């Protein structure tokens, strides 16, 4: 429908035709009421109808009432004779409000999505104050967004209320009919409000999970901080406790150590209570389903383990110091006994024994002294060690031996003097006077610690060497003899000789035990008379059961034992003795690598009659398995004896070589231990020996990352560590998982599943990781894969980083040398090429020269 103004109507028709989505079927034209305007309109339509370019009927209406013939009055506004209540300005306002509301909803959705992405991608701080700060900031932003969502929801509900069709008195309809009259705008607003509600619900759920994660992240950092503080304090107390390990010294020094230990124990009680509180906190976090459950449980176990170690170490140290104190008290009593004996000798002057009664009294005093001194004289180190359950230090052994020699000497004097006093009591003759020998005579004996027959330490040896001097009745000489010192100087040479004697004597016993096992067990497996007692499958297992024990015996019996015996009076030769034969000790690696197979055979056949019969013939109290363990025990014993020998050989001749020998034996033990772990690796495709020498191996907690940068919210799963056993070779680092196996011997001989291997020429390290001084990073290539490795303690981390740095530096040096050689080769090739170019002539010229020479030759 249009006004009856042809020019403007034509323009409006074209605009409507372009705006309507469908085709126009009918045009209603309302003619003006004025005569002139109506006449002008009719003339205009006649001349301009073709310009409309409209192929559709046009109806000319004379009045407004004629519209009712074509259009329902409910679709017409009051000015056109209809009943439709419509205000165009209000419609524009509502339309703008709806479009603005839809745009606001869209922007709100984008803001929520951006906020969620920011929370997931933002790097998390690594200190507690920063974490608390970012938590507060994010919570504030969440509340602001919630207020925005509430405002948008309120705006939509207002629009929805304004668009509802109100009930009137003249229209009776049901609620369903009312909803059917709702316009499309109302449905649009309702749909947008539904979207806002769904967004708010999803946002609240997301924030609840995020808030929980962040709170757990903060809880984990606080827990980790408490854990690190406790570990540091426990390690400090353990180090203090370790400083009390030396139980040597005087009785006053031992009492001082006991007092320090009591103070240490008091400090440990508060620390243990704090550790228990942290463990309970960890259990509470675990019960609340913390995302780092495995790490928290691991930390709780570590704290419990460290607490148990601290308690047990302090308890063991207290028992050890208490027993050592008792031994010192015993020694003090023995010294008092010596002093009383010396005093008794000094007081027995000749003029006091002129009567029979005086002689009998002196005789009784001697008998009382001998009765008091007898227990001290009869004590042996083995008895004391068994009675007090403590390992006696060489110093204590020397003190005991010295005191016992003194008491033995005094007793010998008194026993001889008893005969004189008895004669004096019977005949009134003057007694023979005895003088206590000097300290040099007391310690002159060089008898070995071990008896070659029984292999036990003895205190009372070579008593015939004790010197008893018989002198005339001369007070001056007697006073001179008694004033000589009875105390031993406990020199380092004496202690060194004791350790050396123990090394030689135990070597003899070791060789004898190997010979007994080889003769009494291994050889008997080839004895036809014993075949009936032996399972058939056991007969061909001899080499597995005994390994290369025969080779070890031949080395020690034919070479090493005699070399050690040549060092009996020359301790400075011990170091070269080990160094010259350090390569021969590699045979122990072969024996140890075979040990798991040997123990498998033993567990299978240990109850057979053959082994029981062999043990009966040899009169062994222990079974064969105890003797099969002797080589392993012996190779570990060497470094202990060398440490003791080096302790008493400082600044002496051969001490430097002795230190080299100790390092060589420690390297051997490490090599043997590493080889035992290497043979337990399963699943590696290839030859592990091609990776070079194994430098180190050990267990670590490992986190895996694949990107550069700090921890992000979406990467919180990295807080769950994996337990990995790492093997560091010269050319690669191998990651394995230790397999938990059941059965006897599984704790001593582990098993590993191969995971992956990184070549060292592609490996880099980051030495410091924030938050834990035990962590470091190992990354591969261009850091596309990063492993965060946590060592058991800082010392292990330092050692591993040192070895890895050494390998990387060596590789860098080799790469530099290789590049230099390549450059030299290229330079040499360039020189050769230039020389050839200078010497070579043009080919045509060379042929012409050849032709000329040939022509001249033919002419001649």
CSV table of N, CA and C in Angstrom, one decimal, residues 244 250-264 321 325:
chain,number,residue,atom,x,y,z
A,244,UNK,N,79.0,-38.0,65.9
A,244,UNK,CA,79.3,-38.7,67.2
A,244,UNK,C,79.6,-40.2,66.9
A,250,UNK,N,88.8,-40.8,75.4
A,250,UNK,CA,88.8,-41.1,76.9
A,250,UNK,C,87.3,-41.2,77.4
A,251,UNK,N,87.2,-41.6,78.6
A,251,UNK,CA,85.9,-41.8,79.2
A,251,UNK,C,85.2,-40.5,79.3
A,252,UNK,N,86.0,-39.4,79.6
A,252,UNK,CA,85.3,-38.1,79.6
A,252,UNK,C,84.8,-37.6,78.3
A,253,UNK,N,85.5,-38.0,77.2
A,253,UNK,CA,85.0,-37.6,75.9
A,253,UNK,C,83.8,-38.4,75.5
A,254,UNK,N,83.7,-39.7,75.9
A,254,UNK,CA,82.5,-40.5,75.7
A,254,UNK,C,81.3,-39.9,76.5
A,255,UNK,N,81.6,-39.5,77.7
A,255,UNK,CA,80.5,-38.9,78.5
A,255,UNK,C,80.0,-37.6,77.8
A,256,UNK,N,80.9,-36.8,77.3
A,256,UNK,CA,80.5,-35.6,76.6
A,256,UNK,C,79.7,-35.9,75.4
A,257,UNK,N,80.0,-37.0,74.7
A,257,UNK,CA,79.2,-37.4,73.5
A,257,UNK,C,77.8,-37.9,73.9
A,258,UNK,N,77.8,-38.6,75.0
A,258,UNK,CA,76.5,-39.0,75.5
A,258,UNK,C,75.6,-37.8,75.8
A,259,UNK,N,76.2,-36.8,76.5
A,259,UNK,CA,75.4,-35.6,76.8
A,259,UNK,C,74.9,-34.9,75.5
A,260,UNK,N,75.8,-34.8,74.5
A,260,UNK,CA,75.4,-34.2,73.2
A,260,UNK,C,74.3,-35.0,72.6
A,261,UNK,N,74.4,-36.3,72.7
A,261,UNK,CA,73.3,-37.1,72.1
A,261,UNK,C,72.0,-36.9,72.8
A,262,UNK,N,72.0,-36.7,74.1
A,262,UNK,CA,70.8,-36.5,74.8
A,262,UNK,C,70.2,-35.2,74.4
A,263,UNK,N,71.0,-34.1,74.2
A,263,UNK,CA,70.5,-32.9,73.7
A,263,UNK,C,69.9,-33.0,72.3
A,264,UNK,N,70.6,-33.8,71.5
A,264,UNK,CA,70.1,-34.1,70.1
A,264,UNK,C,68.8,-34.8,70.1
A,321,UNK,N,77.1,-45.8,72.5
A,321,UNK,CA,77.9,-45.0,73.4
A,321,UNK,C,77.8,-45.5,74.8
A,325,UNK,N,80.9,-46.7,76.9
A,325,UNK,CA,81.1,-46.1,78.2
A,325,UNK,C,81.4,-47.2,79.2
